Every structure is written in structure tokens, then in C-alpha cells.
Amino acid sequence: MGVGKSTVGRLVAERLGLPFIDGDAAVVAHDGREIRDIFVDEGEPYFRALERDLTLGLLADQSGVLAVGGGAPMNPDVAAALEGLPVVFLDVGIADAAKRIGFDTARPLLAVNPRASWIRMMNERRETYERLARWRVDTVGREAEDVANEIAGLLSEVGIQ
């Protein structure tokens, strides 16, 4: 959350001439409501099931660059589907995340004490992210274009162009 997955993913896809799919946008398009509204109206379990199903479908297609929702890899089925794929973990510091998302309460998982909630959530997710990722890219203090260039280079080195 707040690492720039959508922005960087779109730029990487452009550089490689591949389609880009945003997992969060896919959830919104499928359900017709913003993620925060899904959380409020239906609860996190409903959202996570929807996110899982859509992410698994998108991963099965594997026809481009996919920015998965930040919580998606925490689902065992999604994690299993990600294993062996060219996954990139965009690592961000709290200062950069705060600049990007502002720690506003519109994000349902950050509604109470946003800074502490973000730190706790990232600590809970980090091990899974690192285990699944072929590459970890530090985004601290970097522009999205620079990060995208690095990732496009990494992917090109393994034949993804």
C-alpha cells in the first residue's frame, strides 16, 4: 500500500510493450464499488474472497504486467499461484508511503492510527512478499520512472520483453 504498484506497473508495461492490469482496479470494475465501500458494506472477508478470485483469474491469463493488490499475496491460493512467476517486491519506507497515500482514513485498513497501522501491516506482509519475489526493488526516494526502468531491465535480463 503506497509503494506505487499501479504507477510503476503501468510504466513497466509501456516499456515492455505489454498490457497492464491493476488488481485493485479489476476489483472495483467487477464489483462496481470503490474498495473502501466494499469494506464498509460487505466486510473484509467478502473483499478478500473477491480479490482472491479475480487475482487468480488474472494470474491464469499471464498476458502482461499485473499489479496485485497489497493483501492478495497473503492468501495461500494467490501465493501458490505467484510462486515461480517473475514477481517484483516494491519496497518502500514509511516516509515515501506517507507522501504517496497521505495516510488518510479513506483506506479501510488504515482508518485507525494510519501510521501505526501501516507499519504493522507491512511487518506482517514483508516475509511473504520477500519469499514470493524474485527481485526486491527499493523505491525509497526514487521517481517511478527510475524504478520502472530498473524493473524493465531486470525482466529483460530473463527474457521478458
PDB file of C-alpha atoms in Angstrom:
ATOM      1  CA  MET A   1       0.000   0.000   0.000  1.00  0.00           C
ATOM      2  CA  GLY A   2       1.504   3.259  -1.112  1.00  0.00           C
ATOM      3  CA  VAL A   3       4.502   1.713  -2.865  1.00  0.00           C
ATOM      4  CA  GLY A   4       3.494   2.816  -6.360  1.00  0.00           C
ATOM      5  CA  LYS A   5       2.409  -0.564  -7.774  1.00  0.00           C
ATOM      6  CA  SER A   6      -0.085   0.935 -10.201  1.00  0.00           C
ATOM      7  CA  THR A   7       2.132   3.751 -11.425  1.00  0.00           C
ATOM      8  CA  VAL A   8       5.282   1.651 -11.728  1.00  0.00           C
ATOM      9  CA  GLY A   9       3.415  -1.320 -13.195  1.00  0.00           C
ATOM     10  CA  ARG A  10       1.882   0.831 -15.914  1.00  0.00           C
ATOM     11  CA  LEU A  11       5.307   2.287 -16.783  1.00  0.00           C
ATOM     12  CA  VAL A  12       6.948  -1.162 -16.876  1.00  0.00           C
ATOM     13  CA  ALA A  13       4.202  -2.446 -19.171  1.00  0.00           C
ATOM     14  CA  GLU A  14       4.701   0.534 -21.501  1.00  0.00           C
ATOM     15  CA  ARG A  15       8.454  -0.056 -21.646  1.00  0.00           C
ATOM     16  CA  LEU A  16       7.994  -3.742 -22.451  1.00  0.00           C
ATOM     17  CA  GLY A  17       5.062  -3.274 -24.833  1.00  0.00           C
ATOM     18  CA  LEU A  18       2.790  -5.416 -22.660  1.00  0.00           C
ATOM     19  CA  PRO A  19      -0.732  -4.866 -21.365  1.00  0.00           C
ATOM     20  CA  PHE A  20      -1.105  -3.591 -17.805  1.00  0.00           C
ATOM     21  CA  ILE A  21      -3.698  -4.840 -15.335  1.00  0.00           C
ATOM     22  CA  ASP A  22      -4.279  -3.275 -11.926  1.00  0.00           C
ATOM     23  CA  GLY A  23      -5.686  -5.818  -9.471  1.00  0.00           C
ATOM     24  CA  ASP A  24      -7.409  -3.203  -7.318  1.00  0.00           C
ATOM     25  CA  ALA A  25      -8.979  -1.582 -10.382  1.00  0.00           C
ATOM     26  CA  ALA A  26     -10.193  -5.020 -11.500  1.00  0.00           C
ATOM     27  CA  VAL A  27     -11.963  -5.474  -8.164  1.00  0.00           C
ATOM     28  CA  VAL A  28     -13.614  -2.056  -8.477  1.00  0.00           C
ATOM     29  CA  ALA A  29     -14.637  -2.691 -12.093  1.00  0.00           C
ATOM     30  CA  HIS A  30     -16.067  -6.114 -11.257  1.00  0.00           C
ATOM     31  CA  ASP A  31     -17.965  -5.054  -8.145  1.00  0.00           C
ATOM     32  CA  GLY A  32     -18.934  -1.541  -9.196  1.00  0.00           C
ATOM     33  CA  ARG A  33     -17.923  -0.002  -5.867  1.00  0.00           C
ATOM     34  CA  GLU A  34     -14.738   1.548  -4.528  1.00  0.00           C
ATOM     35  CA  ILE A  35     -12.683  -0.740  -2.303  1.00  0.00           C
ATOM     36  CA  ARG A  36     -13.419   1.318   0.822  1.00  0.00           C
ATOM     37  CA  ASP A  37     -17.163   0.958   0.083  1.00  0.00           C
ATOM     38  CA  ILE A  38     -16.828  -2.809  -0.356  1.00  0.00           C
ATOM     39  CA  PHE A  39     -15.086  -2.984   3.031  1.00  0.00           C
ATOM     40  CA  VAL A  40     -17.776  -0.886   4.722  1.00  0.00           C
ATOM     41  CA  ASP A  41     -20.753  -2.567   3.045  1.00  0.00           C
ATOM     42  CA  GLU A  42     -19.596  -6.190   2.944  1.00  0.00           C
ATOM     43  CA  GLY A  43     -16.581  -6.512   5.240  1.00  0.00           C
ATOM     44  CA  GLU A  44     -13.012  -7.590   4.691  1.00  0.00           C
ATOM     45  CA  PRO A  45     -13.741 -11.345   4.229  1.00  0.00           C
ATOM     46  CA  TYR A  46     -16.015 -10.588   1.251  1.00  0.00           C
ATOM     47  CA  PHE A  47     -13.430  -8.241  -0.252  1.00  0.00           C
ATOM     48  CA  ARG A  48     -10.589 -10.738   0.216  1.00  0.00           C
ATOM     49  CA  ALA A  49     -12.592 -13.541  -1.424  1.00  0.00           C
ATOM     50  CA  LEU A  50     -13.397 -11.297  -4.383  1.00  0.00           C
ATOM     51  CA  GLU A  51      -9.770 -10.152  -4.598  1.00  0.00           C
ATOM     52  CA  ARG A  52      -8.567 -13.765  -4.467  1.00  0.00           C
ATOM     53  CA  ASP A  53     -10.889 -14.966  -7.209  1.00  0.00           C
ATOM     54  CA  LEU A  54     -10.130 -12.075  -9.549  1.00  0.00           C
ATOM     55  CA  THR A  55      -6.372 -12.238  -8.904  1.00  0.00           C
ATOM     56  CA  LEU A  56      -6.280 -15.973  -9.611  1.00  0.00           C
ATOM     57  CA  GLY A  57      -8.122 -15.391 -12.876  1.00  0.00           C
ATOM     58  CA  LEU A  58      -5.737 -12.619 -13.891  1.00  0.00           C
ATOM     59  CA  LEU A  59      -2.703 -14.730 -12.989  1.00  0.00           C
ATOM     60  CA  ALA A  60      -4.038 -17.626 -15.054  1.00  0.00           C
ATOM     61  CA  ASP A  61      -4.086 -15.316 -18.079  1.00  0.00           C
ATOM     62  CA  GLN A  62      -0.474 -14.117 -17.563  1.00  0.00           C
ATOM     63  CA  SER A  63      -0.568 -11.860 -20.593  1.00  0.00           C
ATOM     64  CA  GLY A  64       1.047  -8.749 -19.178  1.00  0.00           C
ATOM     65  CA  VAL A  65       2.133  -6.811 -16.130  1.00  0.00           C
ATOM     66  CA  LEU A  66      -0.171  -7.299 -13.145  1.00  0.00           C
ATOM     67  CA  ALA A  67      -0.081  -5.063 -10.079  1.00  0.00           C
ATOM     68  CA  VAL A  68      -1.683  -7.294  -7.462  1.00  0.00           C
ATOM     69  CA  GLY A  69      -3.469  -5.758  -4.507  1.00  0.00           C
ATOM     70  CA  GLY A  70      -1.246  -5.476  -1.456  1.00  0.00           C
ATOM     71  CA  GLY A  71      -3.181  -8.064   0.529  1.00  0.00           C
ATOM     72  CA  ALA A  72      -3.629 -10.571  -2.300  1.00  0.00           C
ATOM     73  CA  PRO A  73      -0.327 -12.444  -1.753  1.00  0.00           C
ATOM     74  CA  MET A  74      -1.349 -13.124   1.844  1.00  0.00           C
ATOM     75  CA  ASN A  75      -3.969 -15.545   0.533  1.00  0.00           C
ATOM     76  CA  PRO A  76      -2.435 -19.051   0.268  1.00  0.00           C
ATOM     77  CA  ASP A  77      -4.050 -19.737  -3.129  1.00  0.00           C
ATOM     78  CA  VAL A  78      -2.734 -16.487  -4.586  1.00  0.00           C
ATOM     79  CA  ALA A  79       0.691 -17.049  -3.019  1.00  0.00           C
ATOM     80  CA  ALA A  80       0.852 -20.513  -4.602  1.00  0.00           C
ATOM     81  CA  ALA A  81      -0.114 -19.068  -7.995  1.00  0.00           C
ATOM     82  CA  LEU A  82       2.611 -16.405  -7.696  1.00  0.00           C
ATOM     83  CA  GLU A  83       5.375 -18.890  -6.901  1.00  0.00           C
ATOM     84  CA  GLY A  84       7.799 -19.201  -9.780  1.00  0.00           C
ATOM     85  CA  LEU A  85       6.490 -16.130 -11.605  1.00  0.00           C
ATOM     86  CA  PRO A  86       8.670 -13.043 -12.139  1.00  0.00           C
ATOM     87  CA  VAL A  87       7.383 -11.235  -9.042  1.00  0.00           C
ATOM     88  CA  VAL A  88       8.871  -7.887  -8.036  1.00  0.00           C
ATOM     89  CA  PHE A  89       8.537  -6.616  -4.458  1.00  0.00           C
ATOM     90  CA  LEU A  90       8.477  -2.816  -4.437  1.00  0.00           C
ATOM     91  CA  ASP A  91       9.908  -1.956  -1.035  1.00  0.00           C
ATOM     92  CA  VAL A  92       9.027   1.464   0.341  1.00  0.00           C
ATOM     93  CA  GLY A  93       9.794   3.358   3.516  1.00  0.00           C
ATOM     94  CA  ILE A  94       7.122   4.912   5.666  1.00  0.00           C
ATOM     95  CA  ALA A  95       8.069   8.472   4.686  1.00  0.00           C
ATOM     96  CA  ASP A  96       7.596   7.759   0.983  1.00  0.00           C
ATOM     97  CA  ALA A  97       4.388   5.815   1.615  1.00  0.00           C
ATOM     98  CA  ALA A  98       3.023   8.745   3.613  1.00  0.00           C
ATOM     99  CA  LYS A  99       3.747  11.098   0.694  1.00  0.00           C
ATOM    100  CA  ARG A 100       2.001   8.787  -1.769  1.00  0.00           C
ATOM    101  CA  ILE A 101      -1.130   7.868   0.154  1.00  0.00           C
ATOM    102  CA  GLY A 102      -1.217  10.585   2.791  1.00  0.00           C
ATOM    103  CA  PHE A 103      -2.318   8.067   5.424  1.00  0.00           C
ATOM    104  CA  ASP A 104      -5.863   9.269   5.030  1.00  0.00           C
ATOM    105  CA  THR A 105      -8.719   7.328   6.535  1.00  0.00           C
ATOM    106  CA  ALA A 106     -10.250   6.628   3.111  1.00  0.00           C
ATOM    107  CA  ARG A 107      -8.101   3.481   3.078  1.00  0.00           C
ATOM    108  CA  PRO A 108     -10.063   0.991   5.171  1.00  0.00           C
ATOM    109  CA  LEU A 109      -7.092  -0.854   6.653  1.00  0.00           C
ATOM    110  CA  LEU A 110      -5.579   2.430   7.831  1.00  0.00           C
ATOM    111  CA  ALA A 111      -8.700   4.006   9.311  1.00  0.00           C
ATOM    112  CA  VAL A 112      -7.451   3.906  12.909  1.00  0.00           C
ATOM    113  CA  ASN A 113      -3.975   5.319  13.634  1.00  0.00           C
ATOM    114  CA  PRO A 114      -2.848   5.191   9.998  1.00  0.00           C
ATOM    115  CA  ARG A 115       0.910   5.361  10.610  1.00  0.00           C
ATOM    116  CA  ALA A 116       0.968   2.561  13.188  1.00  0.00           C
ATOM    117  CA  SER A 117      -1.492   0.514  11.116  1.00  0.00           C
ATOM    118  CA  TRP A 118       0.709   0.802   8.014  1.00  0.00           C
ATOM    119  CA  ILE A 119       3.842  -0.223   9.918  1.00  0.00           C
ATOM    120  CA  ARG A 120       2.082  -3.214  11.484  1.00  0.00           C
ATOM    121  CA  MET A 121       0.579  -4.295   8.166  1.00  0.00           C
ATOM    122  CA  MET A 122       3.901  -4.061   6.319  1.00  0.00           C
ATOM    123  CA  ASN A 123       5.664  -6.005   9.070  1.00  0.00           C
ATOM    124  CA  GLU A 124       3.023  -8.738   8.765  1.00  0.00           C
ATOM    125  CA  ARG A 125       3.309  -8.888   4.959  1.00  0.00           C
ATOM    126  CA  ARG A 126       7.069  -8.441   4.456  1.00  0.00           C
ATOM    127  CA  GLU A 127       8.061 -12.089   4.915  1.00  0.00           C
ATOM    128  CA  THR A 128       5.509 -13.249   2.344  1.00  0.00           C
ATOM    129  CA  TYR A 129       6.477 -10.515  -0.113  1.00  0.00           C
ATOM    130  CA  GLU A 130      10.170 -11.371   0.190  1.00  0.00           C
ATOM    131  CA  ARG A 131       9.537 -15.114  -0.139  1.00  0.00           C
ATOM    132  CA  LEU A 132       7.490 -14.735  -3.318  1.00  0.00           C
ATOM    133  CA  ALA A 133       9.617 -12.087  -5.009  1.00  0.00           C
ATOM    134  CA  ARG A 134      12.335 -12.905  -7.482  1.00  0.00           C
ATOM    135  CA  TRP A 135      13.504  -9.304  -7.081  1.00  0.00           C
ATOM    136  CA  ARG A 136      13.233  -6.699  -4.327  1.00  0.00           C
ATOM    137  CA  VAL A 137      13.420  -3.139  -5.634  1.00  0.00           C
ATOM    138  CA  ASP A 138      13.954  -0.312  -3.160  1.00  0.00           C
ATOM    139  CA  THR A 139      11.729   2.627  -4.081  1.00  0.00           C
ATOM    140  CA  VAL A 140      12.798   4.971  -1.277  1.00  0.00           C
ATOM    141  CA  GLY A 141      13.403   8.455  -2.622  1.00  0.00           C
ATOM    142  CA  ARG A 142      13.122   7.331  -6.250  1.00  0.00           C
ATOM    143  CA  GLU A 143      10.902   8.508  -9.070  1.00  0.00           C
ATOM    144  CA  ALA A 144       8.500   5.986 -10.599  1.00  0.00           C
ATOM    145  CA  GLU A 145      10.251   6.256 -13.981  1.00  0.00           C
ATOM    146  CA  ASP A 146      13.585   5.237 -12.438  1.00  0.00           C
ATOM    147  CA  VAL A 147      12.027   2.276 -10.630  1.00  0.00           C
ATOM    148  CA  ALA A 148      10.219   1.193 -13.817  1.00  0.00           C
ATOM    149  CA  ASN A 149      13.445   1.361 -15.824  1.00  0.00           C
ATOM    150  CA  GLU A 150      15.197  -0.859 -13.281  1.00  0.00           C
ATOM    151  CA  ILE A 151      12.379  -3.411 -13.323  1.00  0.00           C
ATOM    152  CA  ALA A 152      12.122  -3.423 -17.116  1.00  0.00           C
ATOM    153  CA  GLY A 153      15.854  -4.117 -17.199  1.00  0.00           C
ATOM    154  CA  LEU A 154      15.545  -6.985 -14.719  1.00  0.00           C
ATOM    155  CA  LEU A 155      12.699  -8.525 -16.697  1.00  0.00           C
ATOM    156  CA  SER A 156      14.560  -8.119 -19.982  1.00  0.00           C
ATOM    157  CA  GLU A 157      17.544  -9.972 -18.494  1.00  0.00           C
ATOM    158  CA  VAL A 158      15.341 -13.053 -18.044  1.00  0.00           C
ATOM    159  CA  GLY A 159      13.770 -12.799 -21.497  1.00  0.00           C
ATOM    160  CA  ILE A 160      10.588 -10.891 -20.685  1.00  0.00           C
ATOM    161  CA  GLN A 161      10.284  -8.156 -23.293  1.00  0.00           C
TER     162      GLN A 161
END
